[in-house]
Tab-separated table of C-alpha atoms and ligand atoms in Angstrom:
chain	number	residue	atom	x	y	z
A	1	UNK	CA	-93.642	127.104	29.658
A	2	UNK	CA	-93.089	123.499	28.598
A	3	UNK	CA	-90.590	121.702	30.575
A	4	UNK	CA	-87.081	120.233	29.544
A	5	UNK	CA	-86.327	117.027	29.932
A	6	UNK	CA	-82.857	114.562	30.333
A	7	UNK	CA	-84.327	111.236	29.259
A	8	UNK	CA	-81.200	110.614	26.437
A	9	UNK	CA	-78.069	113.080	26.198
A	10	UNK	CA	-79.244	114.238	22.820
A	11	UNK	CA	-82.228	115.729	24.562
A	12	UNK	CA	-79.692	118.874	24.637
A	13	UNK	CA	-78.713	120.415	21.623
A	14	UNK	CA	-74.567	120.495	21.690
A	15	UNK	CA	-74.216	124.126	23.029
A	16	UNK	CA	-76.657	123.227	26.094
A	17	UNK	CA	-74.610	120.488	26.510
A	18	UNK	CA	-71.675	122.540	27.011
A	19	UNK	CA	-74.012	124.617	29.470
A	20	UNK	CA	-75.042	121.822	31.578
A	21	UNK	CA	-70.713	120.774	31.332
A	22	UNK	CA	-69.752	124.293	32.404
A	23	UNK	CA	-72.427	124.830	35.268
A	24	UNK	CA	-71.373	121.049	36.522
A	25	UNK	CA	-67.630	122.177	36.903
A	26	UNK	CA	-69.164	125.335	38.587
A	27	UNK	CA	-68.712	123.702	42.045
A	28	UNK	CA	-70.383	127.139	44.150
A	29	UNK	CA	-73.977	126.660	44.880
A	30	UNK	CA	-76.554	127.743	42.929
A	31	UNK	CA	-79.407	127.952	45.494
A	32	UNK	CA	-82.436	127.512	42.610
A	33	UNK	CA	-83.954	125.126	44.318
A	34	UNK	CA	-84.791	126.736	47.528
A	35	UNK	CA	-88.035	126.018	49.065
A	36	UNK	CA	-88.464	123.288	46.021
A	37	UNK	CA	-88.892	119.495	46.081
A	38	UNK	CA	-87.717	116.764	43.430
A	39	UNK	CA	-88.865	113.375	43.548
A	40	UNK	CA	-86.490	110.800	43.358
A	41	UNK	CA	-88.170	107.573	42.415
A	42	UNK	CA	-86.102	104.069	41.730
A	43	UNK	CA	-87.283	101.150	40.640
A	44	UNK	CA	-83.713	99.385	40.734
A	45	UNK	CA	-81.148	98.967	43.397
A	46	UNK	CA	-78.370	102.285	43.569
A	47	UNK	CA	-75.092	103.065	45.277
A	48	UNK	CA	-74.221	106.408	43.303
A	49	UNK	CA	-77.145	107.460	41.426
A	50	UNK	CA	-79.741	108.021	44.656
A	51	UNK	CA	-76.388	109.742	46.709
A	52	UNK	CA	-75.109	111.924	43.948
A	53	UNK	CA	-79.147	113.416	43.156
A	54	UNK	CA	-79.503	113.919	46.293
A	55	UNK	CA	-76.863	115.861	47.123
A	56	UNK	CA	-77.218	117.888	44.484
A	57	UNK	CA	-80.947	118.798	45.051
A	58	UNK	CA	-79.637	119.461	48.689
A	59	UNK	CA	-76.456	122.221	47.202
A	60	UNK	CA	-79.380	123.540	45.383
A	61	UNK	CA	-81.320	124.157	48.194
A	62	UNK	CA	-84.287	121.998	47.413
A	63	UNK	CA	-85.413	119.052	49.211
A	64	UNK	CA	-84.964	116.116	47.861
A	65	UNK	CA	-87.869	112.798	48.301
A	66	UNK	CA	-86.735	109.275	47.872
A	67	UNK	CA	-89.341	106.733	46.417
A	68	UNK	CA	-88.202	102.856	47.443
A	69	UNK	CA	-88.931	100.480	44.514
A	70	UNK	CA	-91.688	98.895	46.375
A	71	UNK	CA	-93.736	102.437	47.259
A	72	UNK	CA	-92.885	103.346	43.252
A	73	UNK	CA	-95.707	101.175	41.969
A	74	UNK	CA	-95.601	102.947	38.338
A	75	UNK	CA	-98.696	101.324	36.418
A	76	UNK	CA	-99.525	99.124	39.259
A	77	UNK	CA	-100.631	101.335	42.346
A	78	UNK	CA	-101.740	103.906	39.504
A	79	UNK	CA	-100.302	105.005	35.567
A	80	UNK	CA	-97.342	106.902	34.835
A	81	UNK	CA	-99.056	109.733	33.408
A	82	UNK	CA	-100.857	110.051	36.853
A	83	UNK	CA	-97.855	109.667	38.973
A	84	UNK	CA	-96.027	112.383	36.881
A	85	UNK	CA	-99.079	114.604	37.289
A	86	UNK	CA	-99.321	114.366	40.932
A	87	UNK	CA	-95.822	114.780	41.604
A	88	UNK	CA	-95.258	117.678	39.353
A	89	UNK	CA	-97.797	119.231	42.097
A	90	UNK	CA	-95.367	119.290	44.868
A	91	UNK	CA	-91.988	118.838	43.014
A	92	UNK	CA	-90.110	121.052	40.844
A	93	UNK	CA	-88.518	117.809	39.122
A	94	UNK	CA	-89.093	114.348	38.848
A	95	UNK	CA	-85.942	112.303	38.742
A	96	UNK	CA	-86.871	108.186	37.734
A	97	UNK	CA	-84.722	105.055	37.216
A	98	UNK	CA	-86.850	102.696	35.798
A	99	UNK	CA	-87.012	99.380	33.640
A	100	UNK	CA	-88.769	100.509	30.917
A	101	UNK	CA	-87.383	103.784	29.316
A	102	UNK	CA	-90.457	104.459	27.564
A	103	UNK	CA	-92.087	105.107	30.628
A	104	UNK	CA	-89.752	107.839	31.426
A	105	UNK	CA	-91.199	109.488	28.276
A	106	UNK	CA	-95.022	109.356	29.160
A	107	UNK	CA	-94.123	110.684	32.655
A	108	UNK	CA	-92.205	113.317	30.561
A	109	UNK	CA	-95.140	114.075	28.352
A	110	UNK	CA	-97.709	113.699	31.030
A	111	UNK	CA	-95.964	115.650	33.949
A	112	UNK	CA	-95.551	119.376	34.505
A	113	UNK	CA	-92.021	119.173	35.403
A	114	UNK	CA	-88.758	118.392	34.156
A	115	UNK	CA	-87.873	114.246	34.261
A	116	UNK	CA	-84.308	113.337	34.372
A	117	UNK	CA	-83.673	110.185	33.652
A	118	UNK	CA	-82.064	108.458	36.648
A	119	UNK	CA	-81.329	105.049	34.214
A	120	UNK	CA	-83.376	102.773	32.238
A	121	UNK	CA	-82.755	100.001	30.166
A	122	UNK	CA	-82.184	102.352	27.074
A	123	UNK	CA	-79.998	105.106	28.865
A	124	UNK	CA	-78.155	106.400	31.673
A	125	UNK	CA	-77.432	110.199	30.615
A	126	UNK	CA	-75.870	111.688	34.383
A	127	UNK	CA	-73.590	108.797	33.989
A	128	UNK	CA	-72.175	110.137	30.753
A	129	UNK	CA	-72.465	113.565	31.783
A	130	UNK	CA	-70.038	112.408	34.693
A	131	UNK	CA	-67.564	110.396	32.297
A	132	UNK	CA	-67.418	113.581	30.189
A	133	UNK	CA	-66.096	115.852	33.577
A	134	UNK	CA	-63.582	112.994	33.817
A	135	UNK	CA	-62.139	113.585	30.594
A	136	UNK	CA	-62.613	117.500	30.596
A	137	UNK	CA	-60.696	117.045	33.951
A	138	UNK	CA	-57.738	114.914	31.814
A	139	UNK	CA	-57.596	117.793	29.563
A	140	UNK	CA	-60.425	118.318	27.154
A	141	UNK	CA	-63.369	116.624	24.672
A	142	UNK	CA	-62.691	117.287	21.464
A	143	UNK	CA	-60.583	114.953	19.587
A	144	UNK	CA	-60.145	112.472	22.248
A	145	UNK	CA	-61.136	108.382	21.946
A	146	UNK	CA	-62.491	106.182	24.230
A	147	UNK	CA	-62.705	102.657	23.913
A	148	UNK	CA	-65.946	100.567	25.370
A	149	UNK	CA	-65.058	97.191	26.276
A	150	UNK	CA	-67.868	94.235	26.773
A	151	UNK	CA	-71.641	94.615	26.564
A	152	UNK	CA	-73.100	97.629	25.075
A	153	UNK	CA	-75.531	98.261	27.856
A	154	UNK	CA	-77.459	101.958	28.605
A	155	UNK	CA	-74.456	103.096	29.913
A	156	UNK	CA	-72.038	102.757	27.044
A	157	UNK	CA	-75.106	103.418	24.593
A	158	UNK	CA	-75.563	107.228	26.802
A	159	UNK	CA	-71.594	107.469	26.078
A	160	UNK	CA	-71.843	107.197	22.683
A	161	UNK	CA	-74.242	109.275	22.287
A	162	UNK	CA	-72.558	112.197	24.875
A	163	UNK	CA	-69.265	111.613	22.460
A	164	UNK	CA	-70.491	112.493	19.128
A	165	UNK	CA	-71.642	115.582	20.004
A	166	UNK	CA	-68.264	116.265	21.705
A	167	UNK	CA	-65.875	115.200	19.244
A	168	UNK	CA	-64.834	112.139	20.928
A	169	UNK	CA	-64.039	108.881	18.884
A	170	UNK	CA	-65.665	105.910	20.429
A	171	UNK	CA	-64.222	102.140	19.529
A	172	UNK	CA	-66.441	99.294	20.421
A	173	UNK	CA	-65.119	95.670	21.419
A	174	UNK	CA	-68.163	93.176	22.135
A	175	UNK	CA	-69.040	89.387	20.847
A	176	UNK	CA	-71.358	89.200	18.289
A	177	UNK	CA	-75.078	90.108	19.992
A	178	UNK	CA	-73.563	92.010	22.089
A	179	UNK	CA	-72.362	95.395	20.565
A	180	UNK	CA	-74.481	98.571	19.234
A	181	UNK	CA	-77.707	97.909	17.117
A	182	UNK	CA	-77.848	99.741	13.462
A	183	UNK	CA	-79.678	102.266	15.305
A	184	UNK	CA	-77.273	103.060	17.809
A	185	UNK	CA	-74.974	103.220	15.058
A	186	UNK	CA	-76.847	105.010	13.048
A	187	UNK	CA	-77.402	107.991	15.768
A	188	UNK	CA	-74.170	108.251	16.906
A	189	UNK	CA	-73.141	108.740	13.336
A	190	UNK	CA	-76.304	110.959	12.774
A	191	UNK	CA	-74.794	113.317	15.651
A	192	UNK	CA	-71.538	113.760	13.466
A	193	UNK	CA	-69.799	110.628	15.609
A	194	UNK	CA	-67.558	108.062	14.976
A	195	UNK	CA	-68.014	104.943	16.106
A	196	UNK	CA	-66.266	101.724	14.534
A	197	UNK	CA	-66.940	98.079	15.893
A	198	UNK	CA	-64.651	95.055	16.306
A	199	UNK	CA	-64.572	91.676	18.529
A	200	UNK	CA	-61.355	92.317	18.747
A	201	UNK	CA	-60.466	93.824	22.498
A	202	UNK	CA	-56.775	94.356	21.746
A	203	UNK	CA	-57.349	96.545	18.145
A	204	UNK	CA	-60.359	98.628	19.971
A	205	UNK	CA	-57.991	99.928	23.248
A	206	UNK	CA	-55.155	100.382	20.713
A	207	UNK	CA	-54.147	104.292	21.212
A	208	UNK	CA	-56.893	105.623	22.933
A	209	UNK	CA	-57.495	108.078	26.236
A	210	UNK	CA	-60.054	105.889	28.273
A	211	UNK	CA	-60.970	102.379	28.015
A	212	UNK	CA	-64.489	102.494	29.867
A	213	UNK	CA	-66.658	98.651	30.840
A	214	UNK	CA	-69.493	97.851	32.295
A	215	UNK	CA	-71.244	94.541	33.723
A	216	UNK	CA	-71.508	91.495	31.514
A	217	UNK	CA	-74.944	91.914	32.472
A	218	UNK	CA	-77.478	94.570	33.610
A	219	UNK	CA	-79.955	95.225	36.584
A	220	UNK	CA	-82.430	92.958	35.348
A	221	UNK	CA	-80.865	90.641	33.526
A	222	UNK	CA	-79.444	88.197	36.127
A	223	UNK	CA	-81.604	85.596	34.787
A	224	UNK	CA	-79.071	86.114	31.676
A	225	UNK	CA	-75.471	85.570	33.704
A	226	UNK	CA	-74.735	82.259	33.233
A	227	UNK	CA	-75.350	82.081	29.370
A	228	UNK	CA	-73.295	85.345	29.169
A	229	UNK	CA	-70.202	85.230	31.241
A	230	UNK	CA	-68.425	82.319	28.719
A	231	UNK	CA	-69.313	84.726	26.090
A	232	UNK	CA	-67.319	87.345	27.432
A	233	UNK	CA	-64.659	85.837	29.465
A	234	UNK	CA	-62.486	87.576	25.997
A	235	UNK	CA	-63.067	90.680	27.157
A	236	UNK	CA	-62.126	91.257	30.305
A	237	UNK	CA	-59.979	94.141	31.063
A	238	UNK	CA	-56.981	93.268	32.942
A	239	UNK	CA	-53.369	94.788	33.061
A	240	UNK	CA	-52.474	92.975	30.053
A	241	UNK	CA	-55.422	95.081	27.755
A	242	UNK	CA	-54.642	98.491	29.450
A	243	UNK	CA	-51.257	97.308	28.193
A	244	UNK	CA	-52.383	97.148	24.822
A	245	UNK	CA	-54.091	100.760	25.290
A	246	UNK	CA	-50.996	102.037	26.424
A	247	UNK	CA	-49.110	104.109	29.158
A	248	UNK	CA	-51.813	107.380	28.389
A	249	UNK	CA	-55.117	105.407	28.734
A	250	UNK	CA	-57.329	105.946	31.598
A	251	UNK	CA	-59.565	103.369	32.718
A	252	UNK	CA	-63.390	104.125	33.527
A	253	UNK	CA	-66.305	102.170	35.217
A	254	UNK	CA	-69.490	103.356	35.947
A	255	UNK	CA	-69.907	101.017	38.744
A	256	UNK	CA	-70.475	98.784	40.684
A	257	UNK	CA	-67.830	96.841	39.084
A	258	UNK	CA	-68.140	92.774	39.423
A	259	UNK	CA	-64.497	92.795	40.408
A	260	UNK	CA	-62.734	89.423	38.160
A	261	UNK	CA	-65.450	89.765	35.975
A	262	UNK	CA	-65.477	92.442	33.621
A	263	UNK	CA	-62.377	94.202	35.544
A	264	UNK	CA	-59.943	93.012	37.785
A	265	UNK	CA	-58.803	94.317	40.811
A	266	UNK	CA	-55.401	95.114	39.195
A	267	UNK	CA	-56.747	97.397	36.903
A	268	UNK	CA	-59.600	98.976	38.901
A	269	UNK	CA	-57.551	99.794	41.817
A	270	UNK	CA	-54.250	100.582	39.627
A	271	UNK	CA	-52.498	103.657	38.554
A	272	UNK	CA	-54.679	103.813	35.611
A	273	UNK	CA	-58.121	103.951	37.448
A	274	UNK	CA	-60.121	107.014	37.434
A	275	UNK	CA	-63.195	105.453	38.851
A	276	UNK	CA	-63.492	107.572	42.403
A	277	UNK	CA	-62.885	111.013	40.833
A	278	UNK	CA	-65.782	109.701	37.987
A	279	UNK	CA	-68.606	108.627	40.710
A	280	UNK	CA	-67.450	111.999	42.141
A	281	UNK	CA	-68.284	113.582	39.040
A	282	UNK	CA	-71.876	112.404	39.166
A	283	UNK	CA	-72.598	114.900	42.082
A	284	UNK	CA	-71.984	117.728	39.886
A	285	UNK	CA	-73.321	116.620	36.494
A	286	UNK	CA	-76.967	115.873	38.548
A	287	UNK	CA	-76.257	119.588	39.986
A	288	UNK	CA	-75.180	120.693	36.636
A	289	UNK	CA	-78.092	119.254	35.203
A	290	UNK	CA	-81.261	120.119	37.595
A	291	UNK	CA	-79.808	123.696	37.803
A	292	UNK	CA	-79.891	124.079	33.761
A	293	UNK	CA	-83.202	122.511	33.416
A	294	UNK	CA	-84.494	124.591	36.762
A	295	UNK	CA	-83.786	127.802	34.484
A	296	UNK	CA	-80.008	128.734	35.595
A	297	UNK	CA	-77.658	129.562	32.690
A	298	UNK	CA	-73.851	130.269	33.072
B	1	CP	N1	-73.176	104.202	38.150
B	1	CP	C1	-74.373	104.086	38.766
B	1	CP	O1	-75.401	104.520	38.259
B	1	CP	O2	-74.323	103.470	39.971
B	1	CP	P1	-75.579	103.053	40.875
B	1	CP	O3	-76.347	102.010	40.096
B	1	CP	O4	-74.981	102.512	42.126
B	1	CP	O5	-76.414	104.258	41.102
B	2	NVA	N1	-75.630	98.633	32.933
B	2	NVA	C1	-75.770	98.659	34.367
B	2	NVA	C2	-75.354	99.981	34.893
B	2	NVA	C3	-75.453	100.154	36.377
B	2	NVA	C4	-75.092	101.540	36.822
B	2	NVA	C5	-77.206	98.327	34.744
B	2	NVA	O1	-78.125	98.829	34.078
B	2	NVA	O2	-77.404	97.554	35.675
């Protein structure tokens, strides 16, 4: 049988997606992967990602290998496609975060197993899965609004994306360069979304139930900082823009957070903050998820 895959969100149709949501807030162990493997490879640094998969390959039984950046050596030590193949001999999944997302897909295509995508420079899907527990935990999907503050980086472009197909309203804020290509646009619209852009930080958080950020710039893009911070000094959230959201918003932040930068310590650390229950949520969206794609449905 050919394998499923979580490179994007949209990988899953919207009813799967509600699948993989309801087996995520099913918190009793599913033991599919007992006596299995997954491969955990990471080209990039990680605080939450490598933790949460993990853990959830261990509440599922399996065994769970991490791969250090410097023993990855995708396309250097040997191709994707070959590292996918040999894996998918002793792993039921391959789980990669990796700088270029189109090498998730030839591992994908190559490889006998399912690849989750772990983050790339195109995506983070478990991260989205995770944001949407935090708002099914604040009382539901459908008809709710976030606002994304700042750069629209893989995480904010996986939020989109997870939105549309659950009915939730997404406002971006970000300076001119900065914000979603046509493309984006055009897919999150595609999926039945709405999505509506301003450089305006103030009109974007105006109503809505989250106000989410992310670093002014990404995991290889430090070269990048100092051009980009004066850029967007503007839009910062601090207590005066959650003000502007008003007394309902929630805040969100993938993390790790560059405290001052992008977020101050006010905000992150105040009432408003739902950042610890959302890392907590990435535990069971990556159990959620490798259970689904392992064969379980609820
Ligand atoms: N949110 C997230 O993916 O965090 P890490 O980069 O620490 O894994
Ligand atoms: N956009 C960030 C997210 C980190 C979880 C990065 O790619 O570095």
């Amino acid at each position: 049988m050919t394998p499923r895959h979580l490179l994007e969100v949209d990988d899953l149709t919207r009813p799967e997606l509600a699948e993989v949501l309801a087996l995520a807030q099913d918190h009793s162990l599913h033991r599919v992967m007992e006596g299995r493997g997954a491969a955990l490879l990471f080209e990039k640094p990680s605080g939450r990602t490598r933790h949460s998969t993990e853990m959830a390959v261990v509440q599922l039984g399996g065994h769970p290998v991490y791969v250090r950046p410097d023993e990855v050596g995708i396309d250097e030590r040997e191709t994707a496609e070959d590292v996918a193949r040999t894996l998918s001999q002793f792993h039921a999944a391959i789980c990669a975060r990796v700088f270029d997302h189109t090498v998730l897909e030839r591992m994908a295509q190559a490889g006998s197993v399912p690849v989750v995508n772990l983050l790339s420079d195109r995506a983070h899907p478990l991260q989205a899965l995770a944001d949407l527990l935090t708002l099914l935990e604040a009382g539901g999907l459908d008809g709710r609004s976030v606002a994304w503050v700042g750069d629209f980086s893989n995480v904010a472009r996986s939020l989109a994306v997870a939105a549309a197909m659950s009915g939730i309203g997404v406002t971006v804020a970000a300076p001119a360069g900065y914000g979603p290509s046509d493309a984006d646009l055009l897919r999150v619209r595609d999926l039945g979304g709405s999505i509506e852009v301003t450089d305006d930080p103030a009109a974007a958080v105006r109503g809505v139930d989250a106000v989410t950020t992310d670093a002014w710039y990404s995991m290889g893009q430090e070269a990048e900082a100092a051009a980009r911070r004066p850029r967007f000094e503007p839009y910062r959230v601090d207590a005066a823009l959650m003000r502007e959201a008003g007394p309902g918003a929630m805040f969100l932040h993938c993390l790790p957070a560059h405290r001052g930068e992008e977020v101050t310590d006010e905000v992150l650390d105040g009432p408003a903050s739902r950042v610890w229950p959302q890392a907590a949520n990435r535990l069971h969206a990556a159990r959620g998820t490798l259970a689904w794609l392992l064969g379980l449905r609820p």
